[in-house]
Structures are given as structure tokens and as C-alpha cells.
Short mmCIF file of C-alpha atoms and ligand atoms in Angstrom, two decimals:
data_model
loop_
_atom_site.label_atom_id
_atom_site.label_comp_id
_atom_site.label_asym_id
_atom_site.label_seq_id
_atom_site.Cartn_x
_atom_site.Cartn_y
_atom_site.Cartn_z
CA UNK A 1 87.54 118.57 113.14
CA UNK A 2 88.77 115.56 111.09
CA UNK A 3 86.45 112.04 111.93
CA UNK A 4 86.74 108.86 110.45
CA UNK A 5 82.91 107.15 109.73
CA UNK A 6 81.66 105.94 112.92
CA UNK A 7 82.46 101.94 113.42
CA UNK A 8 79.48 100.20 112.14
CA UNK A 9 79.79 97.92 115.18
CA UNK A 10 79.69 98.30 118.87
CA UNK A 11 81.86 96.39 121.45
CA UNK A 12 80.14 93.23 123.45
CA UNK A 13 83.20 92.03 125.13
CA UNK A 14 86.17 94.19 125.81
CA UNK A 15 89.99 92.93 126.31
CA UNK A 16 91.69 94.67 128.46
CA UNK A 17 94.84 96.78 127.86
CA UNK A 18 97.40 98.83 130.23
CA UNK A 19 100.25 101.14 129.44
CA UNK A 20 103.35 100.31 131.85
CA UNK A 21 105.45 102.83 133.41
CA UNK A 22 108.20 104.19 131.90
CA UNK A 23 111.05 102.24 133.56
CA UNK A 24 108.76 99.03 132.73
CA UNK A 25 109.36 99.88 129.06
CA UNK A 26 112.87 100.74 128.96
CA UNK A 27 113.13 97.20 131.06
CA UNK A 28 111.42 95.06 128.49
CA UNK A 29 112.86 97.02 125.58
CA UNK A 30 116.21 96.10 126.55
CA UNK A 31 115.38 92.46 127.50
CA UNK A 32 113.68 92.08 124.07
CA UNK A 33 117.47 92.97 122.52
CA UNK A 34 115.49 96.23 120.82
CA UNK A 35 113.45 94.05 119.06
CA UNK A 36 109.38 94.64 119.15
CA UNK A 37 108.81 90.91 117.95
CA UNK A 38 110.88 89.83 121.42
CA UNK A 39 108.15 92.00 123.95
CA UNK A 40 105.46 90.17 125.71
CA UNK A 41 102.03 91.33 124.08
CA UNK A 42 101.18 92.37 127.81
CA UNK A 43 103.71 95.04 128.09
CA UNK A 44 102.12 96.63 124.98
CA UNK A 45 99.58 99.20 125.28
CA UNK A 46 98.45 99.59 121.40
CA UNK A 47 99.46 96.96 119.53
CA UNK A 48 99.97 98.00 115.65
CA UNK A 49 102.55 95.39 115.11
CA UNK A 50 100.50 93.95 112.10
CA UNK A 51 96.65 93.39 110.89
CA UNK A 52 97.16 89.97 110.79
CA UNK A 53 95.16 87.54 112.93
CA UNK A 54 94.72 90.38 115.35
CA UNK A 55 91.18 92.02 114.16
CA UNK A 56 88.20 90.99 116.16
CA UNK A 57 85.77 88.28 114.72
CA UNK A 58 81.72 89.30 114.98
CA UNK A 59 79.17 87.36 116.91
CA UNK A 60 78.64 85.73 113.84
CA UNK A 61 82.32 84.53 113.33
CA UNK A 62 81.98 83.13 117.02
CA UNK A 63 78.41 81.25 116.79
CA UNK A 64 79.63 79.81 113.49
CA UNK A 65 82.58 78.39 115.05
CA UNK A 66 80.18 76.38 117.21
CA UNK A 67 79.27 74.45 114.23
CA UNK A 68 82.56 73.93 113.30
CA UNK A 69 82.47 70.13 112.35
CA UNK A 70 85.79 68.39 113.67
CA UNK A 71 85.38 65.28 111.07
CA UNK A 72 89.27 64.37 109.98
CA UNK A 73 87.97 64.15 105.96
CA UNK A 74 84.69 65.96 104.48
CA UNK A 75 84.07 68.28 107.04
CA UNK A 76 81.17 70.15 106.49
CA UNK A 77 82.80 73.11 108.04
CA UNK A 78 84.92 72.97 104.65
CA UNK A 79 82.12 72.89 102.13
CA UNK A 80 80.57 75.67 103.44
CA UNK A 81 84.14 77.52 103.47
CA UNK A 82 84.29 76.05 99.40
CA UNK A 83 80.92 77.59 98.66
CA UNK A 84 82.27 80.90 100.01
CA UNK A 85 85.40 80.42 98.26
CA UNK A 86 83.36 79.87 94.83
CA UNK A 87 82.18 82.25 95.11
CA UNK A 88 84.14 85.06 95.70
CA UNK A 89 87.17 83.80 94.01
CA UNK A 90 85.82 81.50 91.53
CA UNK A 91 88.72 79.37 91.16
CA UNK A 92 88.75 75.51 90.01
CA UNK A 93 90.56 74.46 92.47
CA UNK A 94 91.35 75.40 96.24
CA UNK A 95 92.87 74.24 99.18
CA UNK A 96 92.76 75.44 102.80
CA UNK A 97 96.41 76.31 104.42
CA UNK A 98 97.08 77.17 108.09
CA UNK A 99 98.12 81.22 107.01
CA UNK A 100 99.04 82.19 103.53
CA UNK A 101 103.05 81.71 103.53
CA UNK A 102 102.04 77.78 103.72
CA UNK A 103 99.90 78.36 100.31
CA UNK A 104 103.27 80.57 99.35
CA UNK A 105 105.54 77.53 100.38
CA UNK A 106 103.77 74.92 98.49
CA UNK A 107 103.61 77.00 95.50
CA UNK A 108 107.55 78.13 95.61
CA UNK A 109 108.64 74.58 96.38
CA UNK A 110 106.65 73.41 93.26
CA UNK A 111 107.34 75.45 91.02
CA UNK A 112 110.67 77.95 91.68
CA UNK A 113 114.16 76.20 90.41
CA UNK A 114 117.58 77.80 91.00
CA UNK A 115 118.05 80.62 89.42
CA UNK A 116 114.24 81.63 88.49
CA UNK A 117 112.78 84.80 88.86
CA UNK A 118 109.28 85.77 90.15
CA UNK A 119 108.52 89.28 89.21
CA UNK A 120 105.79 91.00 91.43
CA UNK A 121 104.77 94.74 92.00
CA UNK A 122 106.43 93.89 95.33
CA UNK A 123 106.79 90.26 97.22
CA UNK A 124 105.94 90.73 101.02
CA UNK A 125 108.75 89.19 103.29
CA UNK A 126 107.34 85.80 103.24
CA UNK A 127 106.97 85.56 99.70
CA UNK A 128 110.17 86.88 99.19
CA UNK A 129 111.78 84.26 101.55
CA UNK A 130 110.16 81.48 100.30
CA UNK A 131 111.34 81.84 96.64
CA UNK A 132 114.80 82.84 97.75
CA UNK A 133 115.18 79.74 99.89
CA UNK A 134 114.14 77.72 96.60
CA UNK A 135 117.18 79.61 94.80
CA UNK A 136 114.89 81.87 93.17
CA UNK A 137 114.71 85.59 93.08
CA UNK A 138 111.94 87.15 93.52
CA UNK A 139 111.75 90.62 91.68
CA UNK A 140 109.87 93.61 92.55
CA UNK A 141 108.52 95.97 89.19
CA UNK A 142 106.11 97.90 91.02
CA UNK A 143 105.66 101.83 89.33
CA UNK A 144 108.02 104.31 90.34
CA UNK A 145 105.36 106.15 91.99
CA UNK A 146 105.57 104.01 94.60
CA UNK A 147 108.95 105.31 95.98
CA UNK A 148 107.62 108.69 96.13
CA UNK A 149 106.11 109.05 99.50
CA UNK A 150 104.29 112.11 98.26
CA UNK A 151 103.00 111.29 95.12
CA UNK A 152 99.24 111.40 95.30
CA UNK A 153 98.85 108.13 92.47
CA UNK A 154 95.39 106.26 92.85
CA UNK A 155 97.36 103.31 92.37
CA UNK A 156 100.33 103.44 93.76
CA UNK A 157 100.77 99.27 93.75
CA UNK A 158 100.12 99.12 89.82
CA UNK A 159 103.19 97.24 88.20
CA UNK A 160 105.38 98.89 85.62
CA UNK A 161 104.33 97.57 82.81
CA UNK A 162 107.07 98.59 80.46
CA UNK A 163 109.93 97.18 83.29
CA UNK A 164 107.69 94.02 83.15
CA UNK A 165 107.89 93.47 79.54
CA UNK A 166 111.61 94.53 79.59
CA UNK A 167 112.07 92.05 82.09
CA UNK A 168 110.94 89.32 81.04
CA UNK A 169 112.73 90.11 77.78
CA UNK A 170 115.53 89.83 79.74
CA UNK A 171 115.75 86.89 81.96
CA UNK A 172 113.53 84.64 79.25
CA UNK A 173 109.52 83.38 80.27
CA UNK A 174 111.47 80.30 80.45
CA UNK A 175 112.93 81.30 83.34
CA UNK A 176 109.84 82.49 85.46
CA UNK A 177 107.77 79.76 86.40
CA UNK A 178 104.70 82.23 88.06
CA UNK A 179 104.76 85.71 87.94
CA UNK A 180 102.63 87.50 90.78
CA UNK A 181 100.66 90.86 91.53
CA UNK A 182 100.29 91.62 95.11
CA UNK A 183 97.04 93.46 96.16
CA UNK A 184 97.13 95.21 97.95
CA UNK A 185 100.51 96.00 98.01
CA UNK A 186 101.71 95.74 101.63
CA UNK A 187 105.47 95.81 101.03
CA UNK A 188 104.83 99.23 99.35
CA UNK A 189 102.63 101.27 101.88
CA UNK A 190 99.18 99.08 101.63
CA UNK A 191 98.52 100.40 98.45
CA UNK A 192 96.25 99.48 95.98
CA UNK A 193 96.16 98.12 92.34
CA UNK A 194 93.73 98.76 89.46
CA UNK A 195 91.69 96.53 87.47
CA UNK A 196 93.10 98.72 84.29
CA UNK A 197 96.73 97.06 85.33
CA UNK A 198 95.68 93.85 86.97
CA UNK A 199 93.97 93.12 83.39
CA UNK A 200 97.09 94.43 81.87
CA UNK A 201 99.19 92.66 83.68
CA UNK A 202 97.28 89.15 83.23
CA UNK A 203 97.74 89.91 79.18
CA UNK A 204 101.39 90.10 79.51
CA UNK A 205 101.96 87.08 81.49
CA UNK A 206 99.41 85.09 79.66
CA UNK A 207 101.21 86.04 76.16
CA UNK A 208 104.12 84.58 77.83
CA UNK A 209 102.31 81.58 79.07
CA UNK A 210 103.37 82.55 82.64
CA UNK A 211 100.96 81.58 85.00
CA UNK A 212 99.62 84.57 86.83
CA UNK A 213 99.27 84.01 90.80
CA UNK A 214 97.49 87.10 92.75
CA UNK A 215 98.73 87.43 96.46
CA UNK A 216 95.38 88.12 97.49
CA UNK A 217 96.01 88.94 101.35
CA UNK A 218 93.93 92.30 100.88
CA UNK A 219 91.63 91.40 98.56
CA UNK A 220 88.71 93.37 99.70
CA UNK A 221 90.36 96.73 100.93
CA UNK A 222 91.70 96.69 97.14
CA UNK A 223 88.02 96.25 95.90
CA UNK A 224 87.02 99.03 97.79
CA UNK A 225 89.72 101.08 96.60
CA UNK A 226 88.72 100.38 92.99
CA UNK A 227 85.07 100.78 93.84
CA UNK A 228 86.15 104.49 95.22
CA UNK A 229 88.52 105.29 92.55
CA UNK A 230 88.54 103.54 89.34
CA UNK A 231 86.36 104.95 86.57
CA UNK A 232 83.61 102.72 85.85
CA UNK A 233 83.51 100.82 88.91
CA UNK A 234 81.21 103.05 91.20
CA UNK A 235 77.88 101.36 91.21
CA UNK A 236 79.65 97.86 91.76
CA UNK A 237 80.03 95.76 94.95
CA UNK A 238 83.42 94.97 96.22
CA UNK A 239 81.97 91.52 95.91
CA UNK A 240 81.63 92.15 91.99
CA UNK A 241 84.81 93.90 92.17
CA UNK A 242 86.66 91.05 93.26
CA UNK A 243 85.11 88.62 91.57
CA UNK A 244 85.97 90.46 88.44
CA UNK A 245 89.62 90.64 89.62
CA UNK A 246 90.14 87.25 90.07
CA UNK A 247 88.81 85.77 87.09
CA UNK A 248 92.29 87.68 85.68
CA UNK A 249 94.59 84.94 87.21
CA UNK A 250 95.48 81.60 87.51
CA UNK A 251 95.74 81.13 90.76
CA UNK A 252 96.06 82.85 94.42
CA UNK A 253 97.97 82.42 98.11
CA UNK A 254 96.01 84.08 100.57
CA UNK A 255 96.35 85.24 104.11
CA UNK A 256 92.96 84.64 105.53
CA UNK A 257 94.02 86.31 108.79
CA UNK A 258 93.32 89.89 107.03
CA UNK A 259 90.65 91.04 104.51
CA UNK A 260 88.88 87.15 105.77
CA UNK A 261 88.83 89.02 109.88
CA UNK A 262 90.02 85.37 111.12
CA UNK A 263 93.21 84.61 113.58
CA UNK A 264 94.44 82.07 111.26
CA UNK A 265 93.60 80.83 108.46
CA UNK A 266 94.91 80.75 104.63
CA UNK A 267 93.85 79.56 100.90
CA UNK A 268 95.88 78.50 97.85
CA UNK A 269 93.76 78.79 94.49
CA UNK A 270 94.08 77.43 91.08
CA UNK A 271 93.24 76.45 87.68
CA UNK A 272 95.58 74.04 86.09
CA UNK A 273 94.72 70.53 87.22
CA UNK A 274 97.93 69.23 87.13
CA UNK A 275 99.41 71.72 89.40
CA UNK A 276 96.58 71.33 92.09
CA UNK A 277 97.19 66.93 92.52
CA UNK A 278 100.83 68.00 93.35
CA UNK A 279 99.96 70.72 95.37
CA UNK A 280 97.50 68.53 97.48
CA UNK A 281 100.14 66.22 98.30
CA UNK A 282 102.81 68.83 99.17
CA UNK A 283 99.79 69.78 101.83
CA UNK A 284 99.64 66.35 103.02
CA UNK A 285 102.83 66.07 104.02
CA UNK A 286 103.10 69.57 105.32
CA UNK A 287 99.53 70.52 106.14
CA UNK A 288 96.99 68.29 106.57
CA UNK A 289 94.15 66.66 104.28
CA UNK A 290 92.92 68.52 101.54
CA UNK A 291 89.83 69.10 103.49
CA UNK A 292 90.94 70.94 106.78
CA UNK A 293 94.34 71.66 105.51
CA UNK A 294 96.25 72.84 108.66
CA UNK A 295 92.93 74.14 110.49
CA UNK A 296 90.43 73.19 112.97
CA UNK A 297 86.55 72.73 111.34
CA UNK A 298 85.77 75.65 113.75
CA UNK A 299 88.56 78.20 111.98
CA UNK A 300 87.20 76.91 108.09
CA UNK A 301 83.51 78.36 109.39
CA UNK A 302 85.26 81.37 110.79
CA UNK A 303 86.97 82.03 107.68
CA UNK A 304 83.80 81.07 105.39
CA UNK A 305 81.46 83.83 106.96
CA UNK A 306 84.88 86.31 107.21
CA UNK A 307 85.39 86.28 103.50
CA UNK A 308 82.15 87.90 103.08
CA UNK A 309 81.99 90.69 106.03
CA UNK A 310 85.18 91.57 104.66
CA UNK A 311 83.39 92.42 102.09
CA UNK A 312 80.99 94.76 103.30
CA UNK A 313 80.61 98.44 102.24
CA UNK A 314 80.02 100.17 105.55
CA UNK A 315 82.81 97.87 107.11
CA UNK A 316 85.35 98.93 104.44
CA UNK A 317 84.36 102.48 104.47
CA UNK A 318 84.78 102.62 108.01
CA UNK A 319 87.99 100.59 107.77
CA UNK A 320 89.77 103.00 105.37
CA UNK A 321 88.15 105.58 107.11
CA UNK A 322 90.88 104.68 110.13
CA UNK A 323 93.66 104.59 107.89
CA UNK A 324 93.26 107.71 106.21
CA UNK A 325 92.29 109.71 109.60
CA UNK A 326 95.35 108.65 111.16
CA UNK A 327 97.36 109.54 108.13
CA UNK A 328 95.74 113.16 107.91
CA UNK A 329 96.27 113.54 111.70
CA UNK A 330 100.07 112.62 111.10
CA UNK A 331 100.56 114.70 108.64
CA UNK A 332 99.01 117.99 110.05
CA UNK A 333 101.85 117.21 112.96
CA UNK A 334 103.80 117.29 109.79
CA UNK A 335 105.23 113.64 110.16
CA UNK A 336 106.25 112.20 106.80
CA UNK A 337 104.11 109.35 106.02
CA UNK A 338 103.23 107.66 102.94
CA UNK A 339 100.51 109.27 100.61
CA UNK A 340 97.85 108.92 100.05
CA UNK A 341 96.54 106.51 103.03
CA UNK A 342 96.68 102.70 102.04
CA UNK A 343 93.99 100.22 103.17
CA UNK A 344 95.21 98.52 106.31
CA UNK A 345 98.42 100.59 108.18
CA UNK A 346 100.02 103.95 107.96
CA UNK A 347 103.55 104.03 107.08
CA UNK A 348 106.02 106.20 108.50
CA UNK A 349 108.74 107.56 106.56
CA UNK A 350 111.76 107.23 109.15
CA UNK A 351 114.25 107.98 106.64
CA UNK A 352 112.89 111.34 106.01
CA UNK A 353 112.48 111.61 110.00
CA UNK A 354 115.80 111.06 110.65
CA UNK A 355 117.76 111.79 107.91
CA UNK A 356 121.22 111.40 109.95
CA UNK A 357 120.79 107.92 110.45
CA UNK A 358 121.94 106.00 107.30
CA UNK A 359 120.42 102.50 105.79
CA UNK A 360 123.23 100.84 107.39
CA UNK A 361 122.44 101.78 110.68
CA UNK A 362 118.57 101.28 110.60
CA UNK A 363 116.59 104.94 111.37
CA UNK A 364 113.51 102.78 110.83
CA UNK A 365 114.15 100.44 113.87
CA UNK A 366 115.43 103.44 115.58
CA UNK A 367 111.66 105.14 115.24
CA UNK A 368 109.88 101.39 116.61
CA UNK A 369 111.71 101.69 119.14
CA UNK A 370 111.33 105.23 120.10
CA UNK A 371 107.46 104.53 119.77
CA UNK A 372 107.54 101.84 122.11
CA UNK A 373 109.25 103.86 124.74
CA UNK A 374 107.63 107.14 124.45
CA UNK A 375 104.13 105.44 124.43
CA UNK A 376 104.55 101.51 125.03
CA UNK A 377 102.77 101.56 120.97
CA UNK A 378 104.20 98.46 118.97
CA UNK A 379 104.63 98.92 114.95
CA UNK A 380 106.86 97.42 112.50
CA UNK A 381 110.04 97.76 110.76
CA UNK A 382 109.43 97.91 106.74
CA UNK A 383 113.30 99.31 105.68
CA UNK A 384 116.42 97.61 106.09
CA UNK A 385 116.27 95.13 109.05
CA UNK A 386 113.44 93.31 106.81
CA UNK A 387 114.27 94.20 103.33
CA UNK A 388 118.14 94.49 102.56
CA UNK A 389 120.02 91.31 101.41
CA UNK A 390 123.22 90.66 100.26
CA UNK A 391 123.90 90.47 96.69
CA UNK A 392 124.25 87.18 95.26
CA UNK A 393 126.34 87.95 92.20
CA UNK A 394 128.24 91.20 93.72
CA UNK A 395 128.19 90.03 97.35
CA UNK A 396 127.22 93.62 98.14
CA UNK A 397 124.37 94.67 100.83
CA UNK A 398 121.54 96.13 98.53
CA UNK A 399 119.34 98.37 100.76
CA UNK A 400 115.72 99.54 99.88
CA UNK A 401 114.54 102.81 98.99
CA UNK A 402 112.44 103.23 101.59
CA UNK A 403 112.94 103.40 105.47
CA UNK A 404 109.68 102.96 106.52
CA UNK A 405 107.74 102.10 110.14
CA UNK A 406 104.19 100.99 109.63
CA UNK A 407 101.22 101.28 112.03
CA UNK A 408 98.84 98.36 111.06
CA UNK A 409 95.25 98.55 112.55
CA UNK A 410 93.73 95.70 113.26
CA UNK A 411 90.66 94.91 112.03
CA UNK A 412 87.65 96.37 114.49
CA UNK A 413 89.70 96.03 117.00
CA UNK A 414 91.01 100.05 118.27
CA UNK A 415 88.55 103.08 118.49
CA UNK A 416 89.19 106.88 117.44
CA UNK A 417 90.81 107.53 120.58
CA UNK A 418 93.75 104.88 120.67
CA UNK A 419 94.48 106.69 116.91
CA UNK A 420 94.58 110.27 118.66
CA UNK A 421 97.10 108.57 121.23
CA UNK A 422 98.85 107.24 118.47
CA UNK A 423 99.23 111.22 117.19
CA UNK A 424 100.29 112.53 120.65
CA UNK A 425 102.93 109.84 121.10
CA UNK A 426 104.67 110.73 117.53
CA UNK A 427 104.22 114.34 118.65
CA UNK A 428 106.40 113.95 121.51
CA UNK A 429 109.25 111.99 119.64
CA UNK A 430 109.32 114.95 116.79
CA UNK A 431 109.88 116.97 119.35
CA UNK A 432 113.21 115.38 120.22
CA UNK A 433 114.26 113.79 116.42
CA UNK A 434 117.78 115.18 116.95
CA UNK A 435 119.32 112.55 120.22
CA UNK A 436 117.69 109.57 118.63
CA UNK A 437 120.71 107.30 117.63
CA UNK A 438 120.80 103.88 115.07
CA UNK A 439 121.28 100.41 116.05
CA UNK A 440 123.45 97.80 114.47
CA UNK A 441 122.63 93.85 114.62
CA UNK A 442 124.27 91.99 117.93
CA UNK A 443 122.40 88.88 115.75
CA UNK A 444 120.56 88.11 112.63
CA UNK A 445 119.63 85.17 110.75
CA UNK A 446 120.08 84.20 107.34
CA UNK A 447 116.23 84.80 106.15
CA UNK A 448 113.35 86.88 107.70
CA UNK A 449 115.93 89.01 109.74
CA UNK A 450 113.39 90.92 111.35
CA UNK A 451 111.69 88.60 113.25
CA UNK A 452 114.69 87.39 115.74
CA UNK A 453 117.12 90.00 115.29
CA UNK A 454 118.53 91.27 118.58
CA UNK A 455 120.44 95.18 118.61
CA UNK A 456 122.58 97.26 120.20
CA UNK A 457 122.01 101.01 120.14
CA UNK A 458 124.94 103.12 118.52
CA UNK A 459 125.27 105.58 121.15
N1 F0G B 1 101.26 88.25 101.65
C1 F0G B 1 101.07 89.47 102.17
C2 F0G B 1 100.81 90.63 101.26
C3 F0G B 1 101.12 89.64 103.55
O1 F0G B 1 100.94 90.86 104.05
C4 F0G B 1 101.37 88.52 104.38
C5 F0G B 1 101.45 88.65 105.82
C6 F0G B 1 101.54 87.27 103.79
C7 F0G B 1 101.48 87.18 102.41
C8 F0G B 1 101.81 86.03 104.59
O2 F0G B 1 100.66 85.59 105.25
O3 F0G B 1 101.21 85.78 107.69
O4 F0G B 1 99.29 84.41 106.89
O5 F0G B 1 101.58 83.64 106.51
N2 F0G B 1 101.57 89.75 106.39
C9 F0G B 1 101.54 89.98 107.80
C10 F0G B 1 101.81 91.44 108.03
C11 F0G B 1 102.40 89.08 108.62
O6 F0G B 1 102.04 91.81 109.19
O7 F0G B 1 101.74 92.22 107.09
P1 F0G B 1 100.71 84.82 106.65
#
């Protein structure tokens, strides 16, 4: 019998949850317009919408938030987030940011002109957004491994390093004001990146002289991952590992709300001097003083003893240990899902599932919504509600290669049994693969698509 490592935590408080019937679902899936964003968190019975802000904070987390010191300016809630942020990331400069697209929106609106490029291994959506609403284009370069659901690659977020090289050939350093890596690589299946390419990477930008800026939302699942899998790293901590990582860039944006186990919370990092006055005044305006930047004291002490549980071994053995269990269990069902497991969420491949519904019609929103009714479980749409764009040069809709649904766990928050659930539920929708049906938009925005789309079924 397949187990994942026991959780090296037990549960103090509990938060109720309750599945509602049937008709209930079909109700509040229709109300919602077919979209999972649009259903009240109380209708849903195992929320795997995302891992962000959702995982449960320790007693720790909770009795440092007590302390949290409410002072406007100086707070000492923030120096003891900056020695933690030291640290672990070791940059020269830092400022806190109420969730990591603010750090990504400061960055983009200082430094992206019309008509750059950013190349990543892949931008998430709100990286992605907040380049392209600068004019930029954002570029993903990520190893072709990394379309092949199957392929067993250690790393399958490692960049291309040849397409990098030939790319920036191509569009001229001049033109790329930051290039980024993102580990670890959410857009592509949670998968992670090695210290072999970050390094590589880092030497490529730097002969350049394009600033290297790690999306660091997963920082510490990625350590792991090297810690597990890269030669040479075995007998270091995923606090080394990191550390080591980081002294590779220039810079980071950071989601606190995942690897850092708060509910909100972000970080923008850097080097260069220059860069980090402007950036403190773009926060001003938009954030807050450098010292609280968007947060309450009480969330900067959350976040400063986060960033190091996230960093534990047991925790982050137990925490892949989720992730690849419900993978296996998925895939002894025999439901196509990205290999091998990434760190945070399972990712379903709905195009293989149901390969006679095409990009255009969305099989991947077809399968969150069949997982909602069959079992009121919430995931996301990763495929072509969120990712496909129209063309700026060929006014053409460019679709991705991947239709993909992803189960994110939250952090300590769901036990072994809400993952065997999980399995039954996408047992009972294989079973029945052949009447599910595509949806087309009734409306979508302009940007981030995904979020307030409503559909209509194509019956
Ligand atoms: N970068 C990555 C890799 C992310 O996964 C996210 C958020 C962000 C940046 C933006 O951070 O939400 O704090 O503003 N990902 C969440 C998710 C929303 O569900 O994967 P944020």
C-alpha cells in the first residue's frame, strides 16, 4: 500500500468543511457562470484551488503574531522579518510587498519598456500580465522536457540554455531589461530547477549584463528537490541550498503566501542600489513605507518565522511526500498527470483526458468543472482560459501546449484521506470521459482571463 511520510504535525484546531448535495453543486456551478473562482469557499468541500495563502500557520506563526509591533515606521516586527530575510536570501536590499505580483509590479513598471522581452523558463500568470501590460513580452525558454508529460527529467523547470543564448541573440540584451528563472516552476507542473542551470543561467545573463531576477515563490520545495536529486547536494540543508541559489541573482519577487506558510505576505530583493531608491518609492505610492510595505507588523512576524519552517527537512519531506502520493494514486487509476510529481500540486493532463475537446473550446475547464460536480473538489485551470493570448504581430490566438488542471495542496492543511477522496472522485469522472462537453467564454477580460471569466457549456 502506497503512504506518503506521516505529517510531522498534529491538528490543535480544526475548520470545518461539508460536501453539499448534488443539486447544491450544479446550483452554484451555474450561478458562478462555470467558473471555480465565482463559488463561495463554503460550497467547496476540498479546496485545491491554489497553495497560496491557504496552508495553515503553526502555533508558532500564531504566538509570533502577538508580538507583531503595529509602529507606522521601524517596526520591530520588520527587523526581525530582515534578519530572516538575510539570511536566507542574502540580498542587499529588500522590501516587504503585500503578495509577490506587487514585488512583480514594481519591478515591471521600472524596468519593462514597449517592446522588451523578459525571457523566463516560464512566467506564472501574474508575471506574465504585469510585463505585458507594460508593453513587454514576456518569453518562456523552459527545456522541451517540460511539454512531455511523461518524461521522467529531474529538472523538468531547467531553462534551455541554447534557446536562451539564441534568444537573446535575437532580440538584442539591449532589449531585455531583467531576465528571470522561476523556481519552482509553477506554470510548468511545479517543477523544479537545478543549481547546475540556475548557475548556468546566471553566467549567461551576467555576460550580457542582464540583471538576473529569481521568482522565488517556491524557494524551499526547489531546495529540497536539489537536496534529493542533484549530485553533490545530499548532505546539505535546504537552508544551504538556498542560500547557495540565491547568491546566483540579482534580485527576487516572492510570494510569501507559499514556501513562507503565511496568508499574505510578499518580498522584492536586490542588489543594485540605484534600482532599490526607485523601487522604494514606487512602494510608497503603491504599498506602504519601506518598513511594513503593504502588511500589518503581525503578518512581517508571521512571515519571518515562516521562511524558516519552510525550510525544514521533515516538513518538506512530508510535503512532497503528498504530492507525489497523490500523483502515484492518479496514475495507477491511469489518469494522465504530469511526471514526475512537482513540489506543491498535481497537474492533470485534460488534453490527453479528453482528447475530443480542442484548445479552442477549453477540455481543461471542462475537467474543473466536472471535479466540482462529481465531488464539490475545487482546482485550477492551467491551459487555455489562463494561458492563450492573441498575437500581437499576427493577431492570431496562440494556444499552449498543455491543457492542464492542477490540484494544489495547501500547505498542512488536508490529511491522507481528503487525497484518497480526491482519487475516487477522478475515478468516477473517467468512468464517463466520453458525454463531457467544452465551454466557450459568455465573458472575458483583456488580462488574467481566468479569474472573472463566465461560460457557457457547448452542449
Ligand atoms: N510567481 C509564482 C510562481 C506564483 O505561483 C505566484 C502565485 C505568483 C508569482 C504571484 O504571487 O499570488 O502572492 O501575488 N501563484 C498563486 C497560485 C496565485 O495559485 O499558483 P501572489
Amino acid at each position: 500500500m502506497t503512504q506518503h511520510p506521516p505529517e510531522p504535525y498534529r491538528i490543535k484546531m480544526v475548520e470545518p468543511v461539508k460536501l453539499i448535495d448534488k443539486e447544491a453543486r450544479e446550483k452554484a456551478l451555474e450561478e458562478a457562470g462555470y467558473n471555480v473562482f465565482a463559488l463561495k469557499a463554503e460550497d467547496v468541500f476540498i479546496d485545491m484551488l491554489t497553495d497560496s495563502g491557504t496552508g495553515a500557520m503553526s502555533k508558532h506563526q500564531w504566538a509570533a503574531m502577538m508580538l507583531g509591533d503595529e509602529s507606522y515606521a521601524g517596526a520591530r516586527s520588520y527587523f526581525r522579518l530582515a534578519e530572516a530575510v538575510d539570511e536566507i536570501f542574502g540580498f542587499e536590499h529588500w522590501l516587504p510587498t503585500h503578495q509577490g505580483r506587487a514585488a512583480e509590479g514594481i519591478l515591471s513598471t521600472l524596468l519593462v519598456k514597449e517592446g522588451n522581452y523578459v525571457p523566463n523558463n516560464m512566467h506564472f500568470d501574474t508575471t506574465d500580465a504585469n510585463i505585458r501590460s507594460r508593453g513587454g513580452r514576456p518569453t518562456n525558454l523552459v527545456i522541451d522536457e517540460a511539454y512531455d508529460p511523461e518524461n521522467l527529467h529531474p529538472f523538468k523547470g531547467n531553462m534551455d540554455l541554447e534557446k536562451l543564448k539564441a534568444f537573446i541573440e535575437e532580440v538584442g540584451a539591449e532589449n531585455i531589461p531583467f531576465g528571470m528563472m522561476t523556481v519552482t516552476n509553477n506554470a510548468g507542473g511545479g517543477q523544479p530547477v537545478s543549481m547546475e542551470n540556475i548557475r548556468a543561467v546566471a553566467k549567461i545573463y551576467k555576460s550580457y549584463e542582464i540583471p538576473f531576477f529569481i521568482d522565488a515563490a517556491r524557494y524551499a520545495e526547489n531546495a529540497y528537490f536539489v537536496k534529493m536529486r542533484e549530485e553533490g547536494y545530499a548532505d546539505k540543508t535546504p537552508t544551504e541550498i538556498t542560500q547557495e541559489l540565491f547568491s546566483l541573482a540579482d534580485g527576487m519577487t516572492m510570494s510569501a503566501k507559499k514556501d513562507a506558510i503565511v496568508n499574505i505576505g510578499g518580498l522584492l530583493c536586490m542588489r543594485d542600489n540605484n534600482l532599490f531608491v526607485q523601487a522604494q518609492n514606487e512602494l510608497i505610492m503603491r504599498e506602504g513605507f519601506p518598513t511594513y510595505g503593504g502588511l500589518a507588523g503581525r503578518d512581517l512576524d508571521a512571515m519571518a518565522v515562516g521562511l524558516y519552517e519552510g525550510l525544514e527537512e521533515d516538513y518538506l519531506r512530508s510535503r512532497l511526500g503528498q504530492t507525489a502520493y497523490l500523483n502515484e494514486k492518479l496514475l495507477e487509476i491511469g489518469v494522465p498527470v504530469i511526471q514526475p510529481a512537482g513540489g506543491h500540486a498535481v497537474y492533470l493532463d485534460a488534453g490527453a483526458l479528453l482528447p475530443h475537446i480542442p484548445h479552442a473550446e477549453f477540455p481543461d475547464q471542462a475537467l474543473v468543472v466536472e471535479l466540482y460536480r462529481e465531488g464539490g473538489i475545487r482546482g485550477v485551470e492551467l491551459g487555455s482560459v489562463m494561458f492563450s493570448y492573441e498575437d500581437p504581430d499576427t493577431g492570431e490566438m496562440v494556444y499552449p501546449d498543455l491543457e492542464l488542471v492542477r490540484l494544489a495542496i495547501p500547505r498542512r492543511t488536508y490529511t491522507q484521506s481528503h487525497l484518497d477522496y480526491i482519487v475516487e472522485t477522478v475515478e468516477k469522472i473517467v468512468a464517463r470521459t466520453d458525454e463531457i462537453k467544452g465551454y466557450r467564454f459568455t465573458y472575458a477580460p483583456q488580462f488574467l482571463k481566468h479569474f472573472t471569466a463566465r461560460f457557457e457549456s457547448i452542449a
